[in-house]
Structures are given as C-alpha cells and as structure tokens.
CSV table of C-alpha atoms in Angstrom, one decimal:
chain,number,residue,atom,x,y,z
A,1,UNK,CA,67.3,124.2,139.2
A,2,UNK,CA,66.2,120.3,139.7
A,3,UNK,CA,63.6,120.9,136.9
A,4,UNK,CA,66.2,122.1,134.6
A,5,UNK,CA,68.3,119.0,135.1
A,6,UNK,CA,65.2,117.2,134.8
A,7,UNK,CA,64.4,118.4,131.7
A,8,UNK,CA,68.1,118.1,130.3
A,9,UNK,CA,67.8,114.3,131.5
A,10,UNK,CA,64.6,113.8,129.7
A,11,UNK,CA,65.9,115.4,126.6
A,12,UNK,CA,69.4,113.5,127.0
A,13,UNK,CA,67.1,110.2,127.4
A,14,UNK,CA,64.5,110.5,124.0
A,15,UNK,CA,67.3,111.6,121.8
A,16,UNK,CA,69.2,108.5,122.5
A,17,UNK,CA,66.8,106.2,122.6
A,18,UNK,CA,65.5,107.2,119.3
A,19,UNK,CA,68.8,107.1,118.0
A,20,UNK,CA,69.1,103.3,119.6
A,21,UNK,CA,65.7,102.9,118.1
A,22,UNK,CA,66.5,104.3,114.3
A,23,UNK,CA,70.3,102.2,114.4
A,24,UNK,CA,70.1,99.0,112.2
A,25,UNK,CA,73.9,97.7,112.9
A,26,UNK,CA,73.6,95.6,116.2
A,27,UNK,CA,77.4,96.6,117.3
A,28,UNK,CA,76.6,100.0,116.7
A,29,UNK,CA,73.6,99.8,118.8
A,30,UNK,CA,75.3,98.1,122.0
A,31,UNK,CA,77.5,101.4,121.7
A,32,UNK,CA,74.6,103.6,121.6
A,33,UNK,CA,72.5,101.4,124.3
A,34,UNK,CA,75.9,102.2,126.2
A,35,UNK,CA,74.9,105.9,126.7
A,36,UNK,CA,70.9,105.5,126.8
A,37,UNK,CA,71.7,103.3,129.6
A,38,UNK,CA,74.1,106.2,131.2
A,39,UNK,CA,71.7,108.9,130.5
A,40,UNK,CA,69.1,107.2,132.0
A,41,UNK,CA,71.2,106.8,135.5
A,42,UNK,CA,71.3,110.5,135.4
A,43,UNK,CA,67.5,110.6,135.0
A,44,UNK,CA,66.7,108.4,137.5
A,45,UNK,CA,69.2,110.0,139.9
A,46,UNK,CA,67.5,113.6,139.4
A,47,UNK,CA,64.4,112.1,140.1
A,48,UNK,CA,66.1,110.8,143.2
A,49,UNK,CA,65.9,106.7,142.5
A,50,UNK,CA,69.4,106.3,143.0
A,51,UNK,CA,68.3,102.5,143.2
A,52,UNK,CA,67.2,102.0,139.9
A,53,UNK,CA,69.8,104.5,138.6
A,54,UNK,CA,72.3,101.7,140.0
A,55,UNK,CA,70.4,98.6,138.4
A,56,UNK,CA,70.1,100.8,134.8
A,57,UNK,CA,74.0,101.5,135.4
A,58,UNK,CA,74.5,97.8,135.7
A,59,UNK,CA,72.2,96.4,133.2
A,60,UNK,CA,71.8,98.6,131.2
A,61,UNK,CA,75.1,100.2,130.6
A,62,UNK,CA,77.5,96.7,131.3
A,63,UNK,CA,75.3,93.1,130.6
A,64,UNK,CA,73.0,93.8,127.4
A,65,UNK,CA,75.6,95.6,125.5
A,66,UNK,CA,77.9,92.9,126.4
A,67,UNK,CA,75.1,90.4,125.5
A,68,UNK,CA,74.3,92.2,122.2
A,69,UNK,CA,78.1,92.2,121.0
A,70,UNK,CA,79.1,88.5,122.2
A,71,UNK,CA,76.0,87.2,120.3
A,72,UNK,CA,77.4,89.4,116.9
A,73,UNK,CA,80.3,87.9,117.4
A,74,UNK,CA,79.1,84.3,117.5
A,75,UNK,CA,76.4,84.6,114.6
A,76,UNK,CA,79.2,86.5,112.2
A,77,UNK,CA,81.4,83.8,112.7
A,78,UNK,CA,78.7,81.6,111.3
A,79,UNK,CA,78.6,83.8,108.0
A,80,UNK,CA,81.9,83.5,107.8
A,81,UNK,CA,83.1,80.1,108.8
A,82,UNK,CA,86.4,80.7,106.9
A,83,UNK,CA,88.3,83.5,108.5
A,84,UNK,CA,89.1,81.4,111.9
A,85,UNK,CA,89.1,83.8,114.9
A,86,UNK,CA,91.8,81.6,116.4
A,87,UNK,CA,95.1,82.7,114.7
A,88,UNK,CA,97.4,80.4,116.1
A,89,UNK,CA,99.8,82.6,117.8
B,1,UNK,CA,51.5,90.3,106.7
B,2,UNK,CA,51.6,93.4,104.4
B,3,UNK,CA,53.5,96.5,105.5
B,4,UNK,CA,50.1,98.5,105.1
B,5,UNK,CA,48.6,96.0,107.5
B,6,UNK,CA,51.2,96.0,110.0
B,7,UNK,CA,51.7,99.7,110.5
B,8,UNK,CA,47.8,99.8,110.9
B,9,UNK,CA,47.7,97.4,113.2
B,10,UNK,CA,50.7,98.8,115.2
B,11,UNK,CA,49.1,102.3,115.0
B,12,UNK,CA,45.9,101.1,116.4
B,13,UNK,CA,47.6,99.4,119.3
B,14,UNK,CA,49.7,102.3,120.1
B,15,UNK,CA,46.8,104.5,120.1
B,16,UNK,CA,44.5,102.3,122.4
B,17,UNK,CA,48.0,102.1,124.8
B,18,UNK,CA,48.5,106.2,124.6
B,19,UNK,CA,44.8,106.6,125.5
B,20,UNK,CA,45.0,104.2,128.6
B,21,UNK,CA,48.3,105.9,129.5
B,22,UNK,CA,46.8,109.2,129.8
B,23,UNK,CA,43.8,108.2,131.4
B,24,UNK,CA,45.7,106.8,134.0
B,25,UNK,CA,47.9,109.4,134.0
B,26,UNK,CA,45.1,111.8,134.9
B,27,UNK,CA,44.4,110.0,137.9
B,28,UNK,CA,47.6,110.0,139.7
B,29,UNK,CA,49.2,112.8,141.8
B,30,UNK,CA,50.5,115.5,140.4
B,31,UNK,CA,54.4,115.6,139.6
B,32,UNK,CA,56.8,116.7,142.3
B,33,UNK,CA,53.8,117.7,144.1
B,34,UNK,CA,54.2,117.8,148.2
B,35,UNK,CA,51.7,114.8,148.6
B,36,UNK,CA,53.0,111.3,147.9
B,37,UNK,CA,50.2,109.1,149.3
B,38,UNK,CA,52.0,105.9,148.4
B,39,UNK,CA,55.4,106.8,149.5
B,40,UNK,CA,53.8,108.3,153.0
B,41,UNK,CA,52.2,104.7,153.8
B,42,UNK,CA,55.3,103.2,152.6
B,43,UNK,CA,57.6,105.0,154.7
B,44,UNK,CA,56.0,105.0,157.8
B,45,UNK,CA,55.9,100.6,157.3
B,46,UNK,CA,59.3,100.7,156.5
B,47,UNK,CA,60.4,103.4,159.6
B,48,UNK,CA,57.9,101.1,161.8
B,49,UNK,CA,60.5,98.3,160.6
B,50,UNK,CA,63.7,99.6,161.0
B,51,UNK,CA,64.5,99.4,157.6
B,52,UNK,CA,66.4,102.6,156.9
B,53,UNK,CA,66.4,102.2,152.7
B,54,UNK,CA,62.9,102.1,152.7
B,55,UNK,CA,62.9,100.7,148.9
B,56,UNK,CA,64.4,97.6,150.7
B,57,UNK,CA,61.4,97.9,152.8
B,58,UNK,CA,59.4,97.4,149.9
B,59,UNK,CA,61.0,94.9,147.9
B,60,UNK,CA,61.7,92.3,150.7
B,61,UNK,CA,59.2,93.5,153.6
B,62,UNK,CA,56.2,95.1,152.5
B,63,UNK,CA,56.2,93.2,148.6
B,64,UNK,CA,58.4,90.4,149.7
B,65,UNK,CA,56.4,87.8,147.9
B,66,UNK,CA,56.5,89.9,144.7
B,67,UNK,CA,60.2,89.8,144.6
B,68,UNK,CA,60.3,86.3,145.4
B,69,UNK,CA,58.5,86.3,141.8
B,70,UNK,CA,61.1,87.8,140.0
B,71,UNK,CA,63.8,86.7,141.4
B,72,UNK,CA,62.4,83.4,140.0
B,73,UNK,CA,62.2,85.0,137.0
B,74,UNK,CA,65.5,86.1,136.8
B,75,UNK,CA,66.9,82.6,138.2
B,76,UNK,CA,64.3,80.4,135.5
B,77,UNK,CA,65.9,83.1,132.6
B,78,UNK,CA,69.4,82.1,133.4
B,79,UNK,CA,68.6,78.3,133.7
B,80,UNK,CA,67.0,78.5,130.5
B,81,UNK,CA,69.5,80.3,128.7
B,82,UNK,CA,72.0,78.2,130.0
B,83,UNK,CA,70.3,75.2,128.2
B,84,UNK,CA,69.3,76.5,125.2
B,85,UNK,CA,73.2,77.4,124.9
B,86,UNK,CA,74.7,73.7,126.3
B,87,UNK,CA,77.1,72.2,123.6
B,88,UNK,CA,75.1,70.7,120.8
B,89,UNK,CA,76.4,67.2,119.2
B,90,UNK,CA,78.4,68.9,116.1
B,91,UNK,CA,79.8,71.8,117.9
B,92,UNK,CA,83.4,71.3,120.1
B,93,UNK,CA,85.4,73.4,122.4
B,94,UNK,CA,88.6,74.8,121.2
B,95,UNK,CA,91.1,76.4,123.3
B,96,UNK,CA,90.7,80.5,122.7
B,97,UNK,CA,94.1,82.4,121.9
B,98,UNK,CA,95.5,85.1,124.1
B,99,UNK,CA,94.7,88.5,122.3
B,100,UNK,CA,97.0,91.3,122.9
B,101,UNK,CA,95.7,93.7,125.4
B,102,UNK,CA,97.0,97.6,125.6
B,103,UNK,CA,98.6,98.1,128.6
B,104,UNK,CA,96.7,101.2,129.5
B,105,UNK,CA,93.8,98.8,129.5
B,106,UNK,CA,95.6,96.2,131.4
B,107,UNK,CA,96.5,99.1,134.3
B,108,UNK,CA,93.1,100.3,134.5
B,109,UNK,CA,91.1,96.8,134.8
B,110,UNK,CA,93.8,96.0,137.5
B,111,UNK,CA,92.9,99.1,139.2
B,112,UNK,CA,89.2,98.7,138.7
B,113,UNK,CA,88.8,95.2,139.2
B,114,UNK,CA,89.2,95.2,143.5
B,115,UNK,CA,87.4,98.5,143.2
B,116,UNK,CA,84.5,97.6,142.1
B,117,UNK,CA,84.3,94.1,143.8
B,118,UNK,CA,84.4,96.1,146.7
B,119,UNK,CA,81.5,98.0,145.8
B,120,UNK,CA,79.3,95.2,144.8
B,121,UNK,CA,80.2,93.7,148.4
B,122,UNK,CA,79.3,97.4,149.6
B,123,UNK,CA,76.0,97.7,148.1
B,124,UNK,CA,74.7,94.0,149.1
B,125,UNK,CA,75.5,94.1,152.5
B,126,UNK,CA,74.1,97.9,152.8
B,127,UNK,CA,70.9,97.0,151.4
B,128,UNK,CA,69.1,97.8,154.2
B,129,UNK,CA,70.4,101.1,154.6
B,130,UNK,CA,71.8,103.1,152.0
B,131,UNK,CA,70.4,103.1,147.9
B,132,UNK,CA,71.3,100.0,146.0
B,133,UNK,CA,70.7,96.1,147.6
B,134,UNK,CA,70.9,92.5,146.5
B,135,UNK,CA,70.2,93.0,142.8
B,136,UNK,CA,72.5,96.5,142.1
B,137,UNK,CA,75.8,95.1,144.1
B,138,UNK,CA,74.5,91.5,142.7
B,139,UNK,CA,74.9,93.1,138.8
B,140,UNK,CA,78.3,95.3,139.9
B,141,UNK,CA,79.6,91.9,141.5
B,142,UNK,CA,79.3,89.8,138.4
B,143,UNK,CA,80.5,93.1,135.8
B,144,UNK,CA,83.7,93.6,138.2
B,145,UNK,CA,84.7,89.8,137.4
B,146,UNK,CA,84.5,90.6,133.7
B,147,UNK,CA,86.8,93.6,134.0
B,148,UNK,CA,89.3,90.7,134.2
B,149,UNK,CA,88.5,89.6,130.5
B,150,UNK,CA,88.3,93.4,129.4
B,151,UNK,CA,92.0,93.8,131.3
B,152,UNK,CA,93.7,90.4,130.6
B,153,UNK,CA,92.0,87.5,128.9
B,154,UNK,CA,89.5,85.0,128.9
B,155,UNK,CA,91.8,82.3,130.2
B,156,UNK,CA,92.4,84.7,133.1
B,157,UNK,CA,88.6,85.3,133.6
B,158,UNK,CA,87.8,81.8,133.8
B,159,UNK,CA,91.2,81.2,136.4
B,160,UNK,CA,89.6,83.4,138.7
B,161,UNK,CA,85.6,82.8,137.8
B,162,UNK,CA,84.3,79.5,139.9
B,163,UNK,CA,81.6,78.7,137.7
B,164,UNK,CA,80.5,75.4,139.3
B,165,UNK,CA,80.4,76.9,143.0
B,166,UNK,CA,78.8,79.9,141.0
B,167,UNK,CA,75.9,77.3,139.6
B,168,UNK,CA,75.4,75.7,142.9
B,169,UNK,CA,75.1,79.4,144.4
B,170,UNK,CA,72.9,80.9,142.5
B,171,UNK,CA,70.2,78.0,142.8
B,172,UNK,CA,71.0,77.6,146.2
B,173,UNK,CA,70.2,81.4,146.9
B,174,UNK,CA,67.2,81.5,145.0
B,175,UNK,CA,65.8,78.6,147.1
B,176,UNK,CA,67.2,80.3,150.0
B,177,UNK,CA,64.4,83.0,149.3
B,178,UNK,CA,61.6,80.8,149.0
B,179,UNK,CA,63.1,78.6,152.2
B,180,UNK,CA,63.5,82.0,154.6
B,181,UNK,CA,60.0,83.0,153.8
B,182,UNK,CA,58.6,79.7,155.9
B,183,UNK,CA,60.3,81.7,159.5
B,184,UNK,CA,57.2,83.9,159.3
B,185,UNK,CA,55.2,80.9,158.6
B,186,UNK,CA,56.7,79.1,161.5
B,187,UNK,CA,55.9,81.8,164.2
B,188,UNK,CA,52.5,82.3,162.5
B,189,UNK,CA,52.4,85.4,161.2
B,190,UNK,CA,52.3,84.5,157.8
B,191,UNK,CA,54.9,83.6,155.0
B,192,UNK,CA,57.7,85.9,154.2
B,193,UNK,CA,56.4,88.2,157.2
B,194,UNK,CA,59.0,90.3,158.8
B,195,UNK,CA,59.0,88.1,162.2
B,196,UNK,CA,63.4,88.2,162.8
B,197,UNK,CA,64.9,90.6,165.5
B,198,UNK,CA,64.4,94.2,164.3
B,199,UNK,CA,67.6,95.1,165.3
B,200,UNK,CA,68.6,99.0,166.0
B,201,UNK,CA,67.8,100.9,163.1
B,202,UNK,CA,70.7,102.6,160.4
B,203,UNK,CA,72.4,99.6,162.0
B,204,UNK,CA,74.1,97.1,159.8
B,205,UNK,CA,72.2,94.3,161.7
B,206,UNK,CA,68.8,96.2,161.5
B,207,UNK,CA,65.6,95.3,159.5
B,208,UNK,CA,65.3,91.8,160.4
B,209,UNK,CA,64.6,89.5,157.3
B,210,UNK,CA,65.0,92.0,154.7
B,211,UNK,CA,68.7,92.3,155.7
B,212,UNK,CA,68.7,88.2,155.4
B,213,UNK,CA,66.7,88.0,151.9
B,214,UNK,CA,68.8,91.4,150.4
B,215,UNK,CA,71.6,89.2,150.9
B,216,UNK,CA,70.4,85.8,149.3
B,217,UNK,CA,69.1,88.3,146.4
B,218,UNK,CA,72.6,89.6,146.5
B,219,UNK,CA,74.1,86.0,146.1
B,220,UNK,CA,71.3,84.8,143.2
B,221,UNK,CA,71.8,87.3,141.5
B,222,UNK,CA,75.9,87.7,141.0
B,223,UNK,CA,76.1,84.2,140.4
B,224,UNK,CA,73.0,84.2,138.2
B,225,UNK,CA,74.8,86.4,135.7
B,226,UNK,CA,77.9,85.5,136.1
B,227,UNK,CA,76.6,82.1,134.6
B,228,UNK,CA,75.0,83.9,131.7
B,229,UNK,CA,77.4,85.8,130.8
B,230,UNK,CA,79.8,82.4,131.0
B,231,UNK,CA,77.3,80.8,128.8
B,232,UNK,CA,77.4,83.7,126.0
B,233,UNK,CA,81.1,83.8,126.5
B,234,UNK,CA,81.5,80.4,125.8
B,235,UNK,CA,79.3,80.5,122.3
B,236,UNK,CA,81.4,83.8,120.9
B,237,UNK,CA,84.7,82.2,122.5
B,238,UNK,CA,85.2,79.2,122.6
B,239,UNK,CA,82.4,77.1,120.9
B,240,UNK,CA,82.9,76.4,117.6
B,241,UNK,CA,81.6,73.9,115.0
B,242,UNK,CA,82.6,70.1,114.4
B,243,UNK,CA,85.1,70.2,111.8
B,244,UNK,CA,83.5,67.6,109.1
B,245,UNK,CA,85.9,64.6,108.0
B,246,UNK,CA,86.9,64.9,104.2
C-alpha cells in the first residue's frame, strides 16, 4: 500500500518536473513549479519527512513562484515602458 | 560555444555525475530496509537529549554548527539581495494604485491570514517536538503576511508588515545563533554543545538549546523573507524609472 503511494508520488514528481523543465514562459512555469512543489510534499510525506514536506510546501509551493512572477512583472514593464501599470483610479 | 559542443560537454558531465551517483548508491542501505544505521545513532543522541523531533536533534544538537552555516547563508542571501535591489539614482518610488480584489478572495485571505499565522507560531515553538521547526513555521510566518496582499492590497501589506523591526530581527536572530553557541563554550564543553537544562522530554520546555536556537532560526528566518519578498515587491510595485525632463 505505502509502495503504491510511493510510486504514484514518484511518478506525480518526474512528470511535473519535466513539464517545469520543457516550459519556456516564466509565468507559466511559476504555475507549474506551484504543483511540482505540492507533489513533492506528498512525496516527502510518504516517505515520512513531514519536515522537509513542510519547507518544500513553503518554498517551494509559496516564495519562488512568487519570486519568479514579481520579477516577470518588473522586467515586462521594462519592455514596455509605455502602458503604465498605475492607471490613475 | 557551439550547440554541438555544449551538449557534449553537458552529456559528459551528466554521465561522470550518473556513474558517481550509482556507485554511491550501491553502497548505501537498502530502501525501506529494517536497518537504518544512521537514523539508529541519531535517535538514540537525540532520545539521550530529550529532544522529541529528533530532526531538531540533528539540525541544532547533533549538526548544530552546520546549521549555523546555512542559516548564514540564508541571512548573507537576503542581505545581498536586498542591495543589489536598493533604489538606484534614476529610478523613484511611486505610490501603487489599489487594484480591485474579488470578494471571494478578500473572504478567504481574511479567513486564512490568523490561520496560518497561527501555524507558523505553532510550528516554531514545537520545534522540538512535533515535525516542522524554525525554518518551516519561519517560511509559513512570512507567506501568511502576504495573504494580506493576495486578500487586500499592497498598501494593506505594508500597514501591517514592520519592515524596519523586521530588518533589525532577522540580523539580530542570526547573530543570536552564532552568540548562544559561546554557553557551551562558557561551561567548557565545547561551542554550540547542548550544555542548557534538558528539561522533561515531549515537554514544551525540553531539549535544552535546541529549543533556544529553533526559535532564533524561527525569528531569522520569517523576517529574513519577509525582507526579500519586500525587496521584490518593491521592484514589480512600486519602483519605477526617473521620468527624463523634455
């Protein structure tokens, strides 16, 4: 029974990694590092490191997505200088 | 470098790092297998201890000086981050605009936002005896704060984000570290040895200094990425460039 989830876990784990891996749009990949980071928690939980599972759940799942799509954010607005994210509402 | 080149060179690397891999692979015990010769040793120092979360055990008894290592890490990271991202000469501060927020979105960040502040405070202060620690409630400490910029806005997040007492905090705690290692130096046993009161163990006040340095990890870290994420913030929000005179 543990193997099986195990094995699910693993499986869950290299299919989205290599999708994180083989996605060229950074927003995109925050959203997909989003669930790596998730399905990761559950393989570190059924391998009982509910430790690490937290720090992945943190990190993982929370800071370098957010990270990835506030640094977009500032380098697009560079390319584009002209539509002003500030609309004066 | 050619594309040739670089594919030939990143295929030889991998397979010199594959080969290592499984020959050290080979040597170590079998998976899920009854013996655990590590994790034996490991939990009979930390039982010896008191220290109930016996990864604690390691990380801030056993390894103590390791973690001191990356908690410096972690705290030089942030401090360089921070100054690679100060304000340069032609770049100002303007004042961000309030976005609209669904207020689905506003309900559940309200809801979540105590919640999980709770946990973080949960998880540092059960370091010593339950999964998690300094660093896991640390991260959940600093990501609950945000919830107020997911919920409301980043006016509200930086109402309720003390970013200067933040700064002083996380240096503070990662000297802290360093500073409570010099007890065991004091009473001779050696620096960052386990020298405090042991406590009763599965008790919130077991453990001795590993309860002490989980929380000062606890501290560094929450306020440690709390001021990154204030300095990224503050680039995609808020930062923009000098407005050349024409």
């Amino acid at each position: 029974m543990t193997d099986t989830l195990i094995v699910i876990a693993l499986l869950l784990t290299a299919v989205t990694a290599t999708t994180a891996a083989l996605t060229r749009d950074p927003v995109r990949q925050a959203a997909v590092l989003v669930l790596l980071g998730l399905c990761l928690a559950v393989l570190f939980t059924v391998l009982q490191a509910p430790d690490v599972a937290l720090s992945q759940l943190g990190v993982g799942s929370a800071i370098t997505p957010l990270l990835i799509l506030l640094t977009v954010r500032r380098v697009r607005r560079e390319e584009h200088p002209d539509d002003r994210p500030d609309r004066s509402a | 470098m050619s594309r040739t080149a670089r594919l030939r060179l990143f295929l030889t690397a991998a397979a010199v790092l594959a080969a290592g891999l499984i020959a050290a692979a080979g040597e170590l015990p079998g998976f899920g297998g009854p013996q655990h010769p590590y994790g034996e040793r490991a939990v009979a120092a930390g039982l010896a201890q008191r220290t109930a979360n016996i990864v604690s055990s390691v990380n801030f008894d056993q390894r103590a000086f390791d973690t001191l290592g990356e908690e410096s890490i972690l705290f030089a990271s942030v401090l360089g981050a921070g100054m690679l991202l100060r304000l340069a000469r032609d770049e100002r501060k303007r004042r961000p605009a309030a976005e609209p927020v669904l207020p689905t979105t506003r309900l559940f960040g309200a809801t979540l936002l105590p919640i999980t502040l709770l946990t973080g405070g949960y998880l540092v202060a059960h370091g010593q005896l339950s999964p998690g620690g300094g660093f896991q409630g640390g991260v959940v400490l600093a990501t609950a704060l945000h919830l107020a910029y997911v919920a409301a806005d980043y006016l509200v997040l930086k109402r309720i984000r003390p970013l200067a007492v933040l700064d002083v905090a996380d240096a503070l705690a990662a000297g802290a570290f360093a500073a409570l290692g010099l007890i065991g130096l004091a009473s001779g046993a050696g620096y960052l040895a386990n020298t405090l009161p042991l406590g009763t163990f599965n008790q919130l006040s077991s453990s001795g200094l590993v309860a002490v340095v989980n929380a000062t990890v606890g501290v560094e870290v929450g306020s440690g990425v709390v001021v990154l994420l204030a300095h990224f913030l503050d680039q995609a929000v808020e930062v923009v460039p000098r407005r050349r005179s024409r």
